Amino acid sequence: MSELCILVRTAPYSKINVAEAVRHINGAVNNNVKTSVVFADDGVYCLKDNQDMGVSGFTSISAAVKQIIGTAKMLEDEGDTLKIYTHKGSLEKCGIGADKMLSGFEVVDDKGFAKVVGSAKTLMIF
């Protein structure tokens, strides 16, 4: 069980939500809060490799997401402080295959999604 679950449901270049989620993830990690991050719905686009922001005016979130995944790998040896998940059904709905995704996170089905989100003491949705 995590103390905090951050659920990212928003596409990375439509609103400021994803940048705020990244800020909260980094804050939680820096304060040693056991955190789970779940990318679902349009949030799965955050895990897409070689992102194109187009003319959105947003700064690329790709480097920040890669850093979070790297931090999760690094912390794995120290007690699983940060876990990264994505929802399998959302990936399928958005048509994103494994060949277009970053690596370093766990894909969960509906049951796994419910378990991760439901077991957290606190849930933040972006």
JSON list of N, CA and C in Angstrom, two decimals, residues 7-8 37-45 47 84-98 101 105-117:
[
{"chain": "A", "resi": 7, "resn": "LEU", "atom": "N", "xyz": [-2.88, 9.86, -9.75]},
{"chain": "A", "resi": 7, "resn": "LEU", "atom": "CA", "xyz": [-3.53, 9.33, -10.95]},
{"chain": "A", "resi": 7, "resn": "LEU", "atom": "C", "xyz": [-3.50, 10.41, -12.02]},
{"chain": "A", "resi": 8, "resn": "VAL", "atom": "N", "xyz": [-2.81, 10.12, -13.11]},
{"chain": "A", "resi": 8, "resn": "VAL", "atom": "CA", "xyz": [-2.68, 11.07, -14.22]},
{"chain": "A", "resi": 8, "resn": "VAL", "atom": "C", "xyz": [-3.60, 10.61, -15.34]},
{"chain": "A", "resi": 37, "resn": "VAL", "atom": "N", "xyz": [2.26, 6.03, -8.89]},
{"chain": "A", "resi": 37, "resn": "VAL", "atom": "CA", "xyz": [1.78, 6.90, -9.96]},
{"chain": "A", "resi": 37, "resn": "VAL", "atom": "C", "xyz": [1.12, 6.00, -10.99]},
{"chain": "A", "resi": 38, "resn": "VAL", "atom": "N", "xyz": [-0.11, 6.36, -11.38]},
{"chain": "A", "resi": 38, "resn": "VAL", "atom": "CA", "xyz": [-0.83, 5.57, -12.39]},
{"chain": "A", "resi": 38, "resn": "VAL", "atom": "C", "xyz": [-1.20, 6.50, -13.54]},
{"chain": "A", "resi": 39, "resn": "PHE", "atom": "N", "xyz": [-0.80, 6.11, -14.74]},
{"chain": "A", "resi": 39, "resn": "PHE", "atom": "CA", "xyz": [-1.18, 6.83, -15.95]},
{"chain": "A", "resi": 39, "resn": "PHE", "atom": "C", "xyz": [-2.34, 6.07, -16.59]},
{"chain": "A", "resi": 40, "resn": "ALA", "atom": "N", "xyz": [-3.47, 6.75, -16.75]},
{"chain": "A", "resi": 40, "resn": "ALA", "atom": "CA", "xyz": [-4.66, 6.12, -17.31]},
{"chain": "A", "resi": 40, "resn": "ALA", "atom": "C", "xyz": [-5.36, 7.11, -18.24]},
{"chain": "A", "resi": 41, "resn": "ASP", "atom": "N", "xyz": [-6.36, 6.62, -18.95]},
{"chain": "A", "resi": 41, "resn": "ASP", "atom": "CA", "xyz": [-7.10, 7.44, -19.90]},
{"chain": "A", "resi": 41, "resn": "ASP", "atom": "C", "xyz": [-6.10, 8.13, -20.83]},
{"chain": "A", "resi": 42, "resn": "ASP", "atom": "N", "xyz": [-6.26, 9.43, -21.10]},
{"chain": "A", "resi": 42, "resn": "ASP", "atom": "CA", "xyz": [-5.32, 10.14, -21.99]},
{"chain": "A", "resi": 42, "resn": "ASP", "atom": "C", "xyz": [-3.96, 10.38, -21.33]},
{"chain": "A", "resi": 43, "resn": "GLY", "atom": "N", "xyz": [-3.85, 10.12, -20.04]},
{"chain": "A", "resi": 43, "resn": "GLY", "atom": "CA", "xyz": [-2.58, 10.26, -19.35]},
{"chain": "A", "resi": 43, "resn": "GLY", "atom": "C", "xyz": [-1.52, 9.29, -19.85]},
{"chain": "A", "resi": 44, "resn": "VAL", "atom": "N", "xyz": [-1.95, 8.19, -20.50]},
{"chain": "A", "resi": 44, "resn": "VAL", "atom": "CA", "xyz": [-0.97, 7.23, -21.02]},
{"chain": "A", "resi": 44, "resn": "VAL", "atom": "C", "xyz": [-0.07, 7.86, -22.08]},
{"chain": "A", "resi": 45, "resn": "TYR", "atom": "N", "xyz": [-0.54, 8.94, -22.72]},
{"chain": "A", "resi": 45, "resn": "TYR", "atom": "CA", "xyz": [0.30, 9.62, -23.71]},
{"chain": "A", "resi": 45, "resn": "TYR", "atom": "C", "xyz": [1.56, 10.20, -23.07]},
{"chain": "A", "resi": 47, "resn": "LEU", "atom": "N", "xyz": [3.57, 8.61, -21.33]},
{"chain": "A", "resi": 47, "resn": "LEU", "atom": "CA", "xyz": [4.58, 7.55, -21.37]},
{"chain": "A", "resi": 47, "resn": "LEU", "atom": "C", "xyz": [5.02, 7.21, -22.79]},
{"chain": "A", "resi": 84, "resn": "ILE", "atom": "N", "xyz": [5.59, 3.08, -10.61]},
{"chain": "A", "resi": 84, "resn": "ILE", "atom": "CA", "xyz": [4.94, 3.66, -11.77]},
{"chain": "A", "resi": 84, "resn": "ILE", "atom": "C", "xyz": [4.13, 2.58, -12.48]},
{"chain": "A", "resi": 85, "resn": "TYR", "atom": "N", "xyz": [2.86, 2.90, -12.77]},
{"chain": "A", "resi": 85, "resn": "TYR", "atom": "CA", "xyz": [1.96, 1.96, -13.44]},
{"chain": "A", "resi": 85, "resn": "TYR", "atom": "C", "xyz": [1.26, 2.66, -14.61]},
{"chain": "A", "resi": 86, "resn": "THR", "atom": "N", "xyz": [0.79, 1.87, -15.53]},
{"chain": "A", "resi": 86, "resn": "THR", "atom": "CA", "xyz": [-0.12, 2.38, -16.55]},
{"chain": "A", "resi": 86, "resn": "THR", "atom": "C", "xyz": [-1.24, 1.36, -16.75]},
{"chain": "A", "resi": 87, "resn": "HIS", "atom": "N", "xyz": [-2.37, 1.86, -17.16]},
{"chain": "A", "resi": 87, "resn": "HIS", "atom": "CA", "xyz": [-3.57, 1.04, -17.31]},
{"chain": "A", "resi": 87, "resn": "HIS", "atom": "C", "xyz": [-3.61, 0.43, -18.71]},
{"chain": "A", "resi": 88, "resn": "LYS", "atom": "N", "xyz": [-3.65, -0.89, -18.75]},
{"chain": "A", "resi": 88, "resn": "LYS", "atom": "CA", "xyz": [-3.62, -1.63, -20.02]},
{"chain": "A", "resi": 88, "resn": "LYS", "atom": "C", "xyz": [-4.77, -1.22, -20.94]},
{"chain": "A", "resi": 89, "resn": "GLY", "atom": "N", "xyz": [-5.98, -1.12, -20.41]},
{"chain": "A", "resi": 89, "resn": "GLY", "atom": "CA", "xyz": [-7.14, -0.75, -21.23]},
{"chain": "A", "resi": 89, "resn": "GLY", "atom": "C", "xyz": [-7.00, 0.62, -21.85]},
{"chain": "A", "resi": 90, "resn": "SER", "atom": "N", "xyz": [-6.38, 1.54, -21.13]},
{"chain": "A", "resi": 90, "resn": "SER", "atom": "CA", "xyz": [-6.17, 2.89, -21.66]},
{"chain": "A", "resi": 90, "resn": "SER", "atom": "C", "xyz": [-5.15, 2.88, -22.80]},
{"chain": "A", "resi": 91, "resn": "LEU", "atom": "N", "xyz": [-4.10, 2.08, -22.65]},
{"chain": "A", "resi": 91, "resn": "LEU", "atom": "CA", "xyz": [-3.12, 1.95, -23.73]},
{"chain": "A", "resi": 91, "resn": "LEU", "atom": "C", "xyz": [-3.80, 1.42, -24.99]},
{"chain": "A", "resi": 92, "resn": "GLU", "atom": "N", "xyz": [-4.62, 0.40, -24.81]},
{"chain": "A", "resi": 92, "resn": "GLU", "atom": "CA", "xyz": [-5.32, -0.20, -25.95]},
{"chain": "A", "resi": 92, "resn": "GLU", "atom": "C", "xyz": [-6.28, 0.80, -26.59]},
{"chain": "A", "resi": 93, "resn": "LYS", "atom": "N", "xyz": [-7.03, 1.51, -25.76]},
{"chain": "A", "resi": 93, "resn": "LYS", "atom": "CA", "xyz": [-8.00, 2.49, -26.27]},
{"chain": "A", "resi": 93, "resn": "LYS", "atom": "C", "xyz": [-7.30, 3.60, -27.05]},
{"chain": "A", "resi": 94, "resn": "CYS", "atom": "N", "xyz": [-6.14, 4.02, -26.60]},
{"chain": "A", "resi": 94, "resn": "CYS", "atom": "CA", "xyz": [-5.39, 5.08, -27.28]},
{"chain": "A", "resi": 94, "resn": "CYS", "atom": "C", "xyz": [-4.54, 4.56, -28.43]},
{"chain": "A", "resi": 95, "resn": "GLY", "atom": "N", "xyz": [-4.49, 3.23, -28.59]},
{"chain": "A", "resi": 95, "resn": "GLY", "atom": "CA", "xyz": [-3.75, 2.64, -29.70]},
{"chain": "A", "resi": 95, "resn": "GLY", "atom": "C", "xyz": [-2.24, 2.78, -29.58]},
{"chain": "A", "resi": 96, "resn": "ILE", "atom": "N", "xyz": [-1.75, 2.75, -28.36]},
{"chain": "A", "resi": 96, "resn": "ILE", "atom": "CA", "xyz": [-0.31, 2.89, -28.13]},
{"chain": "A", "resi": 96, "resn": "ILE", "atom": "C", "xyz": [0.27, 1.51, -27.85]},
{"chain": "A", "resi": 97, "resn": "GLY", "atom": "N", "xyz": [1.14, 1.06, -28.72]},
{"chain": "A", "resi": 97, "resn": "GLY", "atom": "CA", "xyz": [1.79, -0.23, -28.55]},
{"chain": "A", "resi": 97, "resn": "GLY", "atom": "C", "xyz": [3.07, -0.12, -27.74]},
{"chain": "A", "resi": 98, "resn": "ALA", "atom": "N", "xyz": [3.54, -1.24, -27.25]},
{"chain": "A", "resi": 98, "resn": "ALA", "atom": "CA", "xyz": [4.75, -1.28, -26.42]},
{"chain": "A", "resi": 98, "resn": "ALA", "atom": "C", "xyz": [5.96, -0.71, -27.16]},
{"chain": "A", "resi": 101, "resn": "MET", "atom": "N", "xyz": [6.41, 3.06, -26.47]},
{"chain": "A", "resi": 101, "resn": "MET", "atom": "CA", "xyz": [6.37, 3.48, -25.07]},
{"chain": "A", "resi": 101, "resn": "MET", "atom": "C", "xyz": [7.77, 3.54, -24.46]},
{"chain": "A", "resi": 105, "resn": "PHE", "atom": "N", "xyz": [8.01, 0.81, -16.27]},
{"chain": "A", "resi": 105, "resn": "PHE", "atom": "CA", "xyz": [6.78, 0.88, -15.49]},
{"chain": "A", "resi": 105, "resn": "PHE", "atom": "C", "xyz": [6.02, -0.42, -15.66]},
{"chain": "A", "resi": 106, "resn": "GLU", "atom": "N", "xyz": [5.06, -0.64, -14.79]},
{"chain": "A", "resi": 106, "resn": "GLU", "atom": "CA", "xyz": [4.26, -1.88, -14.82]},
{"chain": "A", "resi": 106, "resn": "GLU", "atom": "C", "xyz": [2.89, -1.59, -15.45]},
{"chain": "A", "resi": 107, "resn": "VAL", "atom": "N", "xyz": [2.49, -2.46, -16.36]},
{"chain": "A", "resi": 107, "resn": "VAL", "atom": "CA", "xyz": [1.17, -2.36, -16.98]},
{"chain": "A", "resi": 107, "resn": "VAL", "atom": "C", "xyz": [0.21, -3.19, -16.13]},
{"chain": "A", "resi": 108, "resn": "VAL", "atom": "N", "xyz": [-0.92, -2.57, -15.74]},
{"chain": "A", "resi": 108, "resn": "VAL", "atom": "CA", "xyz": [-1.91, -3.27, -14.91]},
{"chain": "A", "resi": 108, "resn": "VAL", "atom": "C", "xyz": [-3.26, -3.32, -15.62]},
{"chain": "A", "resi": 109, "resn": "ASP", "atom": "N", "xyz": [-3.97, -4.41, -15.39]},
{"chain": "A", "resi": 109, "resn": "ASP", "atom": "CA", "xyz": [-5.33, -4.54, -15.93]},
{"chain": "A", "resi": 109, "resn": "ASP", "atom": "C", "xyz": [-6.30, -3.81, -15.00]},
{"chain": "A", "resi": 110, "resn": "ASP", "atom": "N", "xyz": [-7.58, -3.93, -15.27]},
{"chain": "A", "resi": 110, "resn": "ASP", "atom": "CA", "xyz": [-8.59, -3.23, -14.46]},
{"chain": "A", "resi": 110, "resn": "ASP", "atom": "C", "xyz": [-8.49, -3.59, -12.98]},
{"chain": "A", "resi": 111, "resn": "LYS", "atom": "N", "xyz": [-8.29, -4.87, -12.70]},
{"chain": "A", "resi": 111, "resn": "LYS", "atom": "CA", "xyz": [-8.21, -5.31, -11.31]},
{"chain": "A", "resi": 111, "resn": "LYS", "atom": "C", "xyz": [-6.97, -4.73, -10.61]},
{"chain": "A", "resi": 112, "resn": "GLY", "atom": "N", "xyz": [-5.83, -4.75, -11.31]},
{"chain": "A", "resi": 112, "resn": "GLY", "atom": "CA", "xyz": [-4.60, -4.18, -10.75]},
{"chain": "A", "resi": 112, "resn": "GLY", "atom": "C", "xyz": [-4.72, -2.68, -10.57]},
{"chain": "A", "resi": 113, "resn": "PHE", "atom": "N", "xyz": [-5.37, -2.02, -11.52]},
{"chain": "A", "resi": 113, "resn": "PHE", "atom": "CA", "xyz": [-5.61, -0.59, -11.44]},
{"chain": "A", "resi": 113, "resn": "PHE", "atom": "C", "xyz": [-6.42, -0.26, -10.19]},
{"chain": "A", "resi": 114, "resn": "ALA", "atom": "N", "xyz": [-7.50, -1.00, -9.98]},
{"chain": "A", "resi": 114, "resn": "ALA", "atom": "CA", "xyz": [-8.36, -0.77, -8.82]},
{"chain": "A", "resi": 114, "resn": "ALA", "atom": "C", "xyz": [-7.60, -1.02, -7.52]},
{"chain": "A", "resi": 115, "resn": "LYS", "atom": "N", "xyz": [-6.75, -2.02, -7.52]},
{"chain": "A", "resi": 115, "resn": "LYS", "atom": "CA", "xyz": [-5.98, -2.35, -6.31]},
{"chain": "A", "resi": 115, "resn": "LYS", "atom": "C", "xyz": [-5.00, -1.22, -5.96]},
{"chain": "A", "resi": 116, "resn": "VAL", "atom": "N", "xyz": [-4.27, -0.72, -6.96]},
{"chain": "A", "resi": 116, "resn": "VAL", "atom": "CA", "xyz": [-3.28, 0.34, -6.71]},
{"chain": "A", "resi": 116, "resn": "VAL", "atom": "C", "xyz": [-3.98, 1.60, -6.23]},
{"chain": "A", "resi": 117, "resn": "VAL", "atom": "N", "xyz": [-5.02, 2.01, -6.94]},
{"chain": "A", "resi": 117, "resn": "VAL", "atom": "CA", "xyz": [-5.72, 3.26, -6.60]},
{"chain": "A", "resi": 117, "resn": "VAL", "atom": "C", "xyz": [-6.47, 3.12, -5.28]}
]
